[in-house]
CSV table of C-alpha atoms and ligand atoms in Angstrom, one decimal:
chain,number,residue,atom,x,y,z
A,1215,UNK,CA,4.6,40.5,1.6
A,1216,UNK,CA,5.6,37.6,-0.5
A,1217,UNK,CA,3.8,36.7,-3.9
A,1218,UNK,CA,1.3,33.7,-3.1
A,1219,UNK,CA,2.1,30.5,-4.1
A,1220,UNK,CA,0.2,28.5,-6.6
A,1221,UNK,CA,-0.1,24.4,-6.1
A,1222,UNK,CA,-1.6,22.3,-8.7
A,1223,UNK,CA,-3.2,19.3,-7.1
A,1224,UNK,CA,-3.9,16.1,-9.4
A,1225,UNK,CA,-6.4,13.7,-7.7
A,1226,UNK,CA,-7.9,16.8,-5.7
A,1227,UNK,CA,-11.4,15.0,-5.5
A,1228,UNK,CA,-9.7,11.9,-3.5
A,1229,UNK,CA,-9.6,11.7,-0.1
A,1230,UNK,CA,-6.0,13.1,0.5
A,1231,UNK,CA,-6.4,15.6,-2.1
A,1232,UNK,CA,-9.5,17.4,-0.2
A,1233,UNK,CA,-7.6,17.4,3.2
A,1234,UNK,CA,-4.2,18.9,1.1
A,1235,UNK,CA,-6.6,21.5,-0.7
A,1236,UNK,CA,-8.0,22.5,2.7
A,1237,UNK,CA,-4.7,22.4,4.5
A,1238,UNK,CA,-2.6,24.9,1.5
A,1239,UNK,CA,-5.7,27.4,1.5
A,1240,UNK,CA,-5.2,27.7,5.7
A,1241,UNK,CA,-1.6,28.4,4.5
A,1242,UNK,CA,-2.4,30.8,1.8
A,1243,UNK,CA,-1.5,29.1,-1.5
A,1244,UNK,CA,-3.8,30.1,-4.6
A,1245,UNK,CA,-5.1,25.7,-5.0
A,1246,UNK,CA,-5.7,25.1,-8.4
A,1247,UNK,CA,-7.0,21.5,-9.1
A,1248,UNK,CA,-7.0,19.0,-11.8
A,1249,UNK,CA,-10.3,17.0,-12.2
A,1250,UNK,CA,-12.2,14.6,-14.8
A,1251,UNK,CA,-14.4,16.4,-17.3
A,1252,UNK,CA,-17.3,14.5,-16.0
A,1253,UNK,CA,-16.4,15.9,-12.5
A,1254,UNK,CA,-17.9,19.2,-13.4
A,1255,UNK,CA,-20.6,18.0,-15.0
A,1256,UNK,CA,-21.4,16.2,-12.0
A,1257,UNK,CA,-20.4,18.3,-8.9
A,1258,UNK,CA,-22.7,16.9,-6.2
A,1259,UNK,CA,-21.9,13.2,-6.4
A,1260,UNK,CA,-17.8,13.6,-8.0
A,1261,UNK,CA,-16.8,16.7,-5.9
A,1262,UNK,CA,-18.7,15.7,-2.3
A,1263,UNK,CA,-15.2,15.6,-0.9
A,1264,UNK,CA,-14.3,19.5,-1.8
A,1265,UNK,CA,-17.8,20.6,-2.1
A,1266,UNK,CA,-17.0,23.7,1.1
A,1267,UNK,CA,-13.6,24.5,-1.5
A,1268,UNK,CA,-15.1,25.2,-4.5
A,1269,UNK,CA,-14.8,28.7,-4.1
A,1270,UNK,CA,-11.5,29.1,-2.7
A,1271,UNK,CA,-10.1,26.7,-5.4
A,1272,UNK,CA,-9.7,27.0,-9.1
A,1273,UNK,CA,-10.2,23.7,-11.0
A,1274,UNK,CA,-9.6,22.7,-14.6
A,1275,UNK,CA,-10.8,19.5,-16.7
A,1276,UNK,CA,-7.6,18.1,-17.9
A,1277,UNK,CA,-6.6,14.1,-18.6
A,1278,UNK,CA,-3.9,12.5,-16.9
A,1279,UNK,CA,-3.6,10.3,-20.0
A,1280,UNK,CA,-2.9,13.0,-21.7
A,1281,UNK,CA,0.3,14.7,-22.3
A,1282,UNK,CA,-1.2,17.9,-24.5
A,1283,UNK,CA,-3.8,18.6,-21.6
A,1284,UNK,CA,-0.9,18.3,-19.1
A,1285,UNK,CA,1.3,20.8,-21.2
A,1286,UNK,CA,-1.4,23.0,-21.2
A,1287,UNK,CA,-2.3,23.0,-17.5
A,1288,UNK,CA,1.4,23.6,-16.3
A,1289,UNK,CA,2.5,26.2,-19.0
A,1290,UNK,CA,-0.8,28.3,-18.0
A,1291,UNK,CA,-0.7,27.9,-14.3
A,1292,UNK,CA,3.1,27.7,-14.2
A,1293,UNK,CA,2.1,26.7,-10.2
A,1294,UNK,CA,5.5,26.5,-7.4
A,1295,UNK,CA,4.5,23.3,-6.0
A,1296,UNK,CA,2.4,20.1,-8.3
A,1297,UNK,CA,0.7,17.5,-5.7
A,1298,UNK,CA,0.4,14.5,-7.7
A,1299,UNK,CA,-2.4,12.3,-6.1
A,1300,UNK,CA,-4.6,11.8,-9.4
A,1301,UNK,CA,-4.2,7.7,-9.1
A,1302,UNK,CA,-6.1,4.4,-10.2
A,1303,UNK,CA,-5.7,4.0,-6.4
A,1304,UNK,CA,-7.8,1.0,-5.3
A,1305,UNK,CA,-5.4,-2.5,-5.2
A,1306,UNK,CA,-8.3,-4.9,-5.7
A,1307,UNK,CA,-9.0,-3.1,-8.9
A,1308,UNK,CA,-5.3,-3.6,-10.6
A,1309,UNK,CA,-5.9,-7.3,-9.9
A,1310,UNK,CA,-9.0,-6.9,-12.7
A,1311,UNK,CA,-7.5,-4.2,-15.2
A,1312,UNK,CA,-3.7,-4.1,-14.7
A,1313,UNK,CA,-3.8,-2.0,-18.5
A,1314,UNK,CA,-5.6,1.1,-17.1
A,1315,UNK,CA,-3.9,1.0,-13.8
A,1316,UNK,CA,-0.8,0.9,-15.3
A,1317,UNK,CA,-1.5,3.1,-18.1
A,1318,UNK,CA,-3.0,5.7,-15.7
A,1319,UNK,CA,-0.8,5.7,-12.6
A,1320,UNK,CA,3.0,5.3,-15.4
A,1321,UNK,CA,2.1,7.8,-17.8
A,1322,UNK,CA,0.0,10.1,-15.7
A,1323,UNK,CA,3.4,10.8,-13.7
A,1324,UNK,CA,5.2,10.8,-16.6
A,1325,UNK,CA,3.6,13.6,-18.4
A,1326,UNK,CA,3.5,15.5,-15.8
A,1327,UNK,CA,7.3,15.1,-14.7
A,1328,UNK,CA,8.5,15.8,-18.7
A,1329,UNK,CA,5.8,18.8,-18.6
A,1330,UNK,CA,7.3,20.5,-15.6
A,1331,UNK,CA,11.0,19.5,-17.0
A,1332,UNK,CA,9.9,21.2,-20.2
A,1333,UNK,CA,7.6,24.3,-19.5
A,1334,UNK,CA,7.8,25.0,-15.3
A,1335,UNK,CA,11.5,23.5,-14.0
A,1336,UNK,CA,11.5,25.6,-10.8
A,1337,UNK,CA,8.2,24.1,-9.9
A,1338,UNK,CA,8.5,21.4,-7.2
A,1339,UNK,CA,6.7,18.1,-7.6
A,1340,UNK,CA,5.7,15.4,-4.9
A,1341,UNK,CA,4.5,11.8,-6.1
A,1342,UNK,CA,2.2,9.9,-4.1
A,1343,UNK,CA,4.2,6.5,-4.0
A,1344,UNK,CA,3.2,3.8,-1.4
A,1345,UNK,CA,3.6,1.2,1.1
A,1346,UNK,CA,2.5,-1.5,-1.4
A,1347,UNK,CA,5.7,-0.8,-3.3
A,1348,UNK,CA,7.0,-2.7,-0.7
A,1349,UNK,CA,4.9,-5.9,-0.6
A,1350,UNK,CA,6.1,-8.8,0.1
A,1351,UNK,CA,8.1,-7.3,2.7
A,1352,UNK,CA,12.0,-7.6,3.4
A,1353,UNK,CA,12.5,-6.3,6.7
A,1354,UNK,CA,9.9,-5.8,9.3
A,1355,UNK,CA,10.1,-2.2,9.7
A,1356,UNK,CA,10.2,-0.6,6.0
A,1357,UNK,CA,12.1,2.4,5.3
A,1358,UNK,CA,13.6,4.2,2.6
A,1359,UNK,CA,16.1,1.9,1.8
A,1360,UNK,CA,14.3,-1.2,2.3
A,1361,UNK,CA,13.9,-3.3,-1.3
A,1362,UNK,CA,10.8,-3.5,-3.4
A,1363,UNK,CA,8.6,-6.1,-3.8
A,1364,UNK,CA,5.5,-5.3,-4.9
A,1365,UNK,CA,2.5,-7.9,-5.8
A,1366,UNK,CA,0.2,-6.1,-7.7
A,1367,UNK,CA,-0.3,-3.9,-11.1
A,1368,UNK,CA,-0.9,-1.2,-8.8
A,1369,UNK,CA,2.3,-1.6,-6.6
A,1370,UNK,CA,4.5,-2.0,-9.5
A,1371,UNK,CA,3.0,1.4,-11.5
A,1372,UNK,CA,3.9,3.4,-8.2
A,1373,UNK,CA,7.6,1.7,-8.0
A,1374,UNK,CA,7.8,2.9,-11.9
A,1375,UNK,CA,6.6,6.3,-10.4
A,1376,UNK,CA,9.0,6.8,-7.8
A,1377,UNK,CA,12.2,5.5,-10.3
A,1378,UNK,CA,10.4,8.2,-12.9
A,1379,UNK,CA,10.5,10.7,-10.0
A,1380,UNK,CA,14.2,9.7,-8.6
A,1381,UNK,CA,15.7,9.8,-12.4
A,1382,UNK,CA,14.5,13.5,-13.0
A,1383,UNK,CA,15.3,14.8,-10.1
A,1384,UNK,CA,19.1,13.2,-10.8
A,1385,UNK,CA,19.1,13.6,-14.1
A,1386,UNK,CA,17.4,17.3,-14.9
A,1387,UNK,CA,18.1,18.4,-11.3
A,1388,UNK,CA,13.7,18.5,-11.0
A,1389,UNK,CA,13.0,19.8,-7.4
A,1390,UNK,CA,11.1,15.8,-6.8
A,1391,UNK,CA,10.3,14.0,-3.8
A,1392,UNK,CA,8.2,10.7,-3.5
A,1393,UNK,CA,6.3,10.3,-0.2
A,1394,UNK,CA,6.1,6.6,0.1
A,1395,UNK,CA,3.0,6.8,2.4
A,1396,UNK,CA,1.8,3.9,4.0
A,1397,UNK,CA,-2.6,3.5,4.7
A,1398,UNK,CA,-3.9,6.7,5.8
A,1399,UNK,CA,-7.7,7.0,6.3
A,1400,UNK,CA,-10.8,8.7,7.6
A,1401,UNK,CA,-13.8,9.5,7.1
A,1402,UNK,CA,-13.4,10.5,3.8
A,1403,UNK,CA,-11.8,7.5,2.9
A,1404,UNK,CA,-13.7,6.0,-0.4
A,1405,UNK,CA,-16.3,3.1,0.9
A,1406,UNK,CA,-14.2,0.3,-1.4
A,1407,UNK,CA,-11.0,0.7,1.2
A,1408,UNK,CA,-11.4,-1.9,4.2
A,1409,UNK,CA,-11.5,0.4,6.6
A,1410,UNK,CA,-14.5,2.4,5.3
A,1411,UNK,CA,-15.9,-0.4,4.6
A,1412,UNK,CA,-15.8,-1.5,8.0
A,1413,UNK,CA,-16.7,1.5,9.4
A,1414,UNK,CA,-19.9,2.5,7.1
A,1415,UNK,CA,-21.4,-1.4,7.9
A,1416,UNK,CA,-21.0,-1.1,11.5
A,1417,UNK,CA,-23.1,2.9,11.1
A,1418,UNK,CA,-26.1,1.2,9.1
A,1419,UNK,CA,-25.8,-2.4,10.6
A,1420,UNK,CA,-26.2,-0.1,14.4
A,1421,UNK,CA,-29.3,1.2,12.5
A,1422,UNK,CA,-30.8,-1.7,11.6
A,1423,UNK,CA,-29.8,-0.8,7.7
A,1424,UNK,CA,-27.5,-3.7,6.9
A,1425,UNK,CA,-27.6,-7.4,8.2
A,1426,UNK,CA,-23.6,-8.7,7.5
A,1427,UNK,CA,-20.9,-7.3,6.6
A,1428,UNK,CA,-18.9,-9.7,3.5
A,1429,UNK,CA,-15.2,-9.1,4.2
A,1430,UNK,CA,-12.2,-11.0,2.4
A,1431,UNK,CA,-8.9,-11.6,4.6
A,1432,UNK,CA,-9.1,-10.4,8.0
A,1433,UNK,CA,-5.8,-12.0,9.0
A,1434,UNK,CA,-3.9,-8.6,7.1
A,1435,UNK,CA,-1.9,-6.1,9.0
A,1436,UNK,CA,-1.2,-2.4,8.1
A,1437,UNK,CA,0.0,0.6,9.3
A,1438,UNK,CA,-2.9,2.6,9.7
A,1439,UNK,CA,-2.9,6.5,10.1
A,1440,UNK,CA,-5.2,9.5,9.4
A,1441,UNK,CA,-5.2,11.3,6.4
A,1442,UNK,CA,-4.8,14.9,7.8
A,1443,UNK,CA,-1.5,13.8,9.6
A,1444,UNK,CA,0.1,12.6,6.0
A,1445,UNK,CA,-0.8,15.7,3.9
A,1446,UNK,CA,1.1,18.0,6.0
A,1447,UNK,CA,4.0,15.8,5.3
A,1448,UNK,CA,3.4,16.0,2.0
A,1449,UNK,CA,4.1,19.9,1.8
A,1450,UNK,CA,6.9,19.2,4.8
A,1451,UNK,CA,8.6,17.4,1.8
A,1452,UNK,CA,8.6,20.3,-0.7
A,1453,UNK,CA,10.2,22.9,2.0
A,1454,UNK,CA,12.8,21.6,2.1
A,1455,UNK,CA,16.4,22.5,1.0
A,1456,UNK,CA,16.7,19.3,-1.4
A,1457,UNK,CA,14.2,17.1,-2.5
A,1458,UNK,CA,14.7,13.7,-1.1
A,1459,UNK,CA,12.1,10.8,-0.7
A,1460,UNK,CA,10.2,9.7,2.6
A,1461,UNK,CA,8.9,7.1,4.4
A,1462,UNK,CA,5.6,8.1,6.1
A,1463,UNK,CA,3.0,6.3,8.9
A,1464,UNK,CA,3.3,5.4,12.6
A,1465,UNK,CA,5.3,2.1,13.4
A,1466,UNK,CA,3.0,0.6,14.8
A,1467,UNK,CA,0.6,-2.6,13.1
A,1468,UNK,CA,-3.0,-3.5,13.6
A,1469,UNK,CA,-4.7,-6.5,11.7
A,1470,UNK,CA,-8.1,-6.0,10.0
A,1471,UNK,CA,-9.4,-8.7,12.4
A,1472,UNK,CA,-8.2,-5.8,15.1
A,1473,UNK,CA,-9.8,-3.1,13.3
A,1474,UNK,CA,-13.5,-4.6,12.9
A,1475,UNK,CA,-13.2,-5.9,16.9
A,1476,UNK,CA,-12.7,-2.1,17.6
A,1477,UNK,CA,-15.1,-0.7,15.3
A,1478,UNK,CA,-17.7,-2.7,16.3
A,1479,UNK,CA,-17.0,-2.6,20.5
A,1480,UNK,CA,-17.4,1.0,19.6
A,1481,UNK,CA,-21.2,1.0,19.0
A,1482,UNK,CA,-22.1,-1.6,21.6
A,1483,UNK,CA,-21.7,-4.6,19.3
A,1484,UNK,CA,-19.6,-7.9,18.6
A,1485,UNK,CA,-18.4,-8.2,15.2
A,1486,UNK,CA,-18.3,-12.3,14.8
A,1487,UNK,CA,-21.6,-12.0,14.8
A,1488,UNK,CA,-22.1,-9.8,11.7
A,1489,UNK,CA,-18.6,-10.5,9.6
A,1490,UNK,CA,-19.2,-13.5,6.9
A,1491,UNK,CA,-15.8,-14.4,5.2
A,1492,UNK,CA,-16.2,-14.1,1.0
A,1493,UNK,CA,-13.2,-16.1,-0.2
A,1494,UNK,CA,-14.2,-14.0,-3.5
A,1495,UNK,CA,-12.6,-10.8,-2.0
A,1496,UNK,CA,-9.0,-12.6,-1.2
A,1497,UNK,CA,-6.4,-11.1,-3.5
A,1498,UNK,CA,-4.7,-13.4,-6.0
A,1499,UNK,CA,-1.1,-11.9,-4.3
A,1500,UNK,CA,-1.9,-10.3,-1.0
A,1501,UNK,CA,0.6,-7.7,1.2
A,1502,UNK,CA,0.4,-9.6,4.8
A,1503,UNK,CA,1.9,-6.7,6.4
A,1504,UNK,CA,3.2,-3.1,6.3
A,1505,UNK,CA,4.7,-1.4,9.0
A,1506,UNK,CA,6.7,2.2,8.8
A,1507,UNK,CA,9.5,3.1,10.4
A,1508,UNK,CA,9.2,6.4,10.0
A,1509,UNK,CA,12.8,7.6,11.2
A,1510,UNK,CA,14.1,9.8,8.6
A,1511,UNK,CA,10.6,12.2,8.5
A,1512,UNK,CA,10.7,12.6,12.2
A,1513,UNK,CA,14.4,13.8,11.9
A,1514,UNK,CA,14.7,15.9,9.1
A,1515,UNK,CA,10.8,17.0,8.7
A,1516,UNK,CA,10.0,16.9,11.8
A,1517,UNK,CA,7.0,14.8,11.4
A,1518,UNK,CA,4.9,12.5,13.8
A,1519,UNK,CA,1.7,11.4,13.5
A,1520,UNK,CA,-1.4,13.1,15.9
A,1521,UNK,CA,-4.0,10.7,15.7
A,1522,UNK,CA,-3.5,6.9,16.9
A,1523,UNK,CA,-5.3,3.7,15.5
A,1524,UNK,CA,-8.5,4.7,18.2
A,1525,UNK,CA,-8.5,7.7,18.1
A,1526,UNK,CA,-8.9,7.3,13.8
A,1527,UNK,CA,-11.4,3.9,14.1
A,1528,UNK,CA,-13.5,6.2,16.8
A,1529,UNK,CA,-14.1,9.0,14.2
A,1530,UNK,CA,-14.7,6.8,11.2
A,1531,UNK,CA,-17.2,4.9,13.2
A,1532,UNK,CA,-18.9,8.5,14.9
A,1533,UNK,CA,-18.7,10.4,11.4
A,1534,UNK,CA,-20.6,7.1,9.8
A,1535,UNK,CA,-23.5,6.7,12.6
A,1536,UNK,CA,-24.1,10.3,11.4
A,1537,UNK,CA,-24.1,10.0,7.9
A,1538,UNK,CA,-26.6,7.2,7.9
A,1539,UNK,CA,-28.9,8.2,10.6
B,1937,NAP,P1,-8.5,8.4,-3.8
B,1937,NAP,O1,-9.4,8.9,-2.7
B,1937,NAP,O2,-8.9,7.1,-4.5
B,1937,NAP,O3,-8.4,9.5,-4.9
B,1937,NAP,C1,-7.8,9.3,-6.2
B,1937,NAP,C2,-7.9,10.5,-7.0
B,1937,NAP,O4,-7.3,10.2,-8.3
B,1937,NAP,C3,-9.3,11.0,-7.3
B,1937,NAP,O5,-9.3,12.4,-7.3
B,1937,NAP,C4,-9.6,10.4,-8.6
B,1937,NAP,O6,-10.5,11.2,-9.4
B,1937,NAP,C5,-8.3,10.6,-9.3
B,1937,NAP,N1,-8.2,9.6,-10.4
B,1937,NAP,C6,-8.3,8.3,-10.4
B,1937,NAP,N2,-8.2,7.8,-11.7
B,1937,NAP,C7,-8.0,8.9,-12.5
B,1937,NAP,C8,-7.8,9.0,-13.9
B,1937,NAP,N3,-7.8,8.0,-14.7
B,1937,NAP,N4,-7.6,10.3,-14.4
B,1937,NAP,C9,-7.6,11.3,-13.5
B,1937,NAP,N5,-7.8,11.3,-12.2
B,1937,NAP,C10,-8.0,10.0,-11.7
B,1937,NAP,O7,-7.0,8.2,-3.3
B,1937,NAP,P2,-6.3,8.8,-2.0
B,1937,NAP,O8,-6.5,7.8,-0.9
B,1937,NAP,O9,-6.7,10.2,-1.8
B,1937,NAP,O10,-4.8,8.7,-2.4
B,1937,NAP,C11,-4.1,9.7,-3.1
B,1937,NAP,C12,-2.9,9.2,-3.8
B,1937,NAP,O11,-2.0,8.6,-2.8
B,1937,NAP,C13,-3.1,8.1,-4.8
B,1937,NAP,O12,-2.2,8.3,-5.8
B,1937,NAP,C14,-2.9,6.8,-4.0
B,1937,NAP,O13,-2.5,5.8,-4.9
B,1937,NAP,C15,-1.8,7.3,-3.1
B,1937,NAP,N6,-1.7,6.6,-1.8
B,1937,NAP,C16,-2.7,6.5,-1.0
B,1937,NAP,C17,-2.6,5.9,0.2
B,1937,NAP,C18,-3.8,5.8,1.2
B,1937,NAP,O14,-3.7,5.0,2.1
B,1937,NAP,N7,-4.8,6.6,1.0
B,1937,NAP,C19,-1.4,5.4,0.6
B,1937,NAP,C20,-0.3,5.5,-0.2
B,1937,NAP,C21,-0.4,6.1,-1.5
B,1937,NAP,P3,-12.1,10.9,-9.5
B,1937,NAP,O15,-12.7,11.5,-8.3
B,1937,NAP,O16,-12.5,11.5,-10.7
B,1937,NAP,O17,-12.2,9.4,-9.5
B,1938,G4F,O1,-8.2,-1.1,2.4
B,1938,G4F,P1,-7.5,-1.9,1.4
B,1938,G4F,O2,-8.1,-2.1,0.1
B,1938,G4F,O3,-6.1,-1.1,1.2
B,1938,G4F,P2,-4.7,-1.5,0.6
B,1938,G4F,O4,-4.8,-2.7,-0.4
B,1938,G4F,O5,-3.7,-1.7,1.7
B,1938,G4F,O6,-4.3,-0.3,-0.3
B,1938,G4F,C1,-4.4,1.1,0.3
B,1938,G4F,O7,-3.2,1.4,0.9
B,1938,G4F,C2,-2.1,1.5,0.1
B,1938,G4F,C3,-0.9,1.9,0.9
B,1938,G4F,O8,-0.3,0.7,1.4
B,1938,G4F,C4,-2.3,2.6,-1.0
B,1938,G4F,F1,-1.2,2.7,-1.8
B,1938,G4F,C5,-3.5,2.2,-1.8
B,1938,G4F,O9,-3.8,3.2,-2.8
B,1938,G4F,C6,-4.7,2.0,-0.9
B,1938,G4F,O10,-5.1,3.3,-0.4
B,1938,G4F,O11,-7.0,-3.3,1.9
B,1938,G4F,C7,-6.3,-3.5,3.2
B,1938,G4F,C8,-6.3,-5.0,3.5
B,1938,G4F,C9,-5.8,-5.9,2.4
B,1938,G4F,O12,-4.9,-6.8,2.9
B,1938,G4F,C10,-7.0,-6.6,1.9
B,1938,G4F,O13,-6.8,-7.9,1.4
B,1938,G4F,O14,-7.6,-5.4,3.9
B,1938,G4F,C11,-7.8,-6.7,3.3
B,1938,G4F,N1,-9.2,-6.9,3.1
B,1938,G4F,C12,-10.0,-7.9,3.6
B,1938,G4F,N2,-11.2,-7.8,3.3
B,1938,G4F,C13,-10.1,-6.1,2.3
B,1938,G4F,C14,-11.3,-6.7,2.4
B,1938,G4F,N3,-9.9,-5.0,1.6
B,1938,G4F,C15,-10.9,-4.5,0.9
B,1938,G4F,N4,-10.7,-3.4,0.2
B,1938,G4F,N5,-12.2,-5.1,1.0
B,1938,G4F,C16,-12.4,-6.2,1.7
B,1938,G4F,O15,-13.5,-6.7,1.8
């Protein structure tokens, strides 16, 4: 029998990191986890996601703005594959504090990139890069080599992130992949994301909790998909034979306007009734649409997605009614 591997998982409280811890203990990896000193002082509200983990996993407090914590994490676990998901992750945010966003998102991948480089270069590294790094979009199907054109603090500190990732793999030979991931969600998905938001109104507006939901432009299309689909890609894209960088969602486009008609036909109800538009929540430079095409994971990692747009807005909506009965 082989030794067991060791992954180091930045961001492991997020949504994606839970679902990635979960899915690398079913594969028998020893999961070791980066989190916020405040996280263990405050496990039942900062680690609800990984709550049925903890003991399978081993976590440490370490910064992501610091390099000396870093160091110290990567020359004790010395782990064969780093997950970098730890992220100022919300877009609406970077519009308010483009300094910590940036600070957080840049350096955060930089330390960890020059930590590996120096203490750990056999370890393999994936960076969570994004569909907003596209933006304003150039084609109508974005793919690997489709041009940047990102409209926020937030989109531009993950195109930094992928170039950091690209120039150490090329230049130090780093095993580094970015998984430019467009939405994924569910129903761990933090209640600030649309969808969530969508999803938890129509749970307490069903139970007579809420009265209207406040939403900002409805007229946006993404690619949605569901979180467990897009971490399996994530490890896909360290088994490989060379690192490389992928595109990863479904093809196909829903607008928000699509998702709250859904969502709300679910329980029984009609959401032009409820929805009230708050100009307030409109983005000084908004992303009109994302869409994947998703071409080069299919072929070479053999990827496709198992849960369509209903199938995800029926959980969402299901998993929420429960929550706030
Ligand atoms: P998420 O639920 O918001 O999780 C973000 C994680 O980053 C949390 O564990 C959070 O820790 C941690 N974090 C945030 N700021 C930090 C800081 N200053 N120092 C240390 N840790 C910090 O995000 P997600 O949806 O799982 O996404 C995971 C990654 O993929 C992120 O990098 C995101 O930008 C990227 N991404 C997400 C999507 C998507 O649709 N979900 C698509 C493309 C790319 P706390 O719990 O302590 O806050
Ligand atoms: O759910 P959102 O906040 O997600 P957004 O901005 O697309 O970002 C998410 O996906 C990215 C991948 O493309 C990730 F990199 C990022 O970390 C994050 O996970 O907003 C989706 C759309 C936007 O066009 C927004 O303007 O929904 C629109 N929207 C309309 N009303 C709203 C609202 N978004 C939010 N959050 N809240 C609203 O009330």
């Amino acid at each position: 029998m082989g030794q067991i591997k060791k992954a180091l998982i930045t961001g492991i409280t997020g949504q994606d990191g839970s679902y990635l811890a979960e899915f690398l203990i079913k594969k028998n990896y020893q999961v070791y986890g980066i989190v916020r000193r405040v996280a263990l002082e405050d496990e039942t509200h900062r680690l609800w996601r990984i709550k049925h983990l903890l003991k399978k996993i081993k976590l440490s407090s370490a910064s992501l703005e610091s390099y000396a914590s870093i160091v110290k994490i990567i020359q004790k676990i010395k782990p064969n594959e780093v997950y970098h998901l730890g992220a100022q992750s919300y877009v609406s945010y970077s519009f308010e504090d483009e300094f910590s966003t940036l600070n957080t998102n840049i350096n955060g991948t930089h330390y960890l990139l020059s930590a590996i480089k120096e203490f750990s270069p056999k370890t393999k590294f994936y960076f969570a890069g994004s569909s907003e790094m596209f933006g304003k979009v150039y084609k109508k199907k974005q793919n690997e080599t489709t041009r940047f054109y990102p409209r926020s603090s937030y989109g531009i500190s993950k195109v930094a992130g992928f170039e950091l990732t690209r120039n150490y793999r090329e230049a130090y030979n780093l095993f580094a992949c970015t998984g430019i991931l467009f939405n994924h969600e569910s129903p761990r998905r933090g209640f600030e994301f649309v969808t969530r938001k969508i999803s938890s109104a129509v749970a307490k507006i069903k139970l007579g909790k809420q009265k209207n939901l406040y939403l900002g432009n409805i007229n946006a299309k993404r690619d949605w998909g569901h979180a467990r689909d897009y971490v399996k890609a994530m490890w896909l894209m360290l088994q490989q034979k060379k690192p490389s960088d992928f595109v990863v969602g479904t093809g196909e486009m829903h607008s928000v306007k699509e998702f709250l008609n859904l969502a709300f036909s679910i329980v029984g109800l009609n959401y032009k009734k409820f929805i009230k538009i708050d100009k307030n929540l409109y983005r000084p430079s908004e992303v009109d649409t994302l869409r994947a095409d998703y071409t080069k994971a299919k072929k070479i990692l053999k990827w496709k997605p198992s849960i369509n747009f209903k199938g995800l807005v029926k959980e969402m909506v299901l998993e929420d009614l429960k929550r706030f009965k």
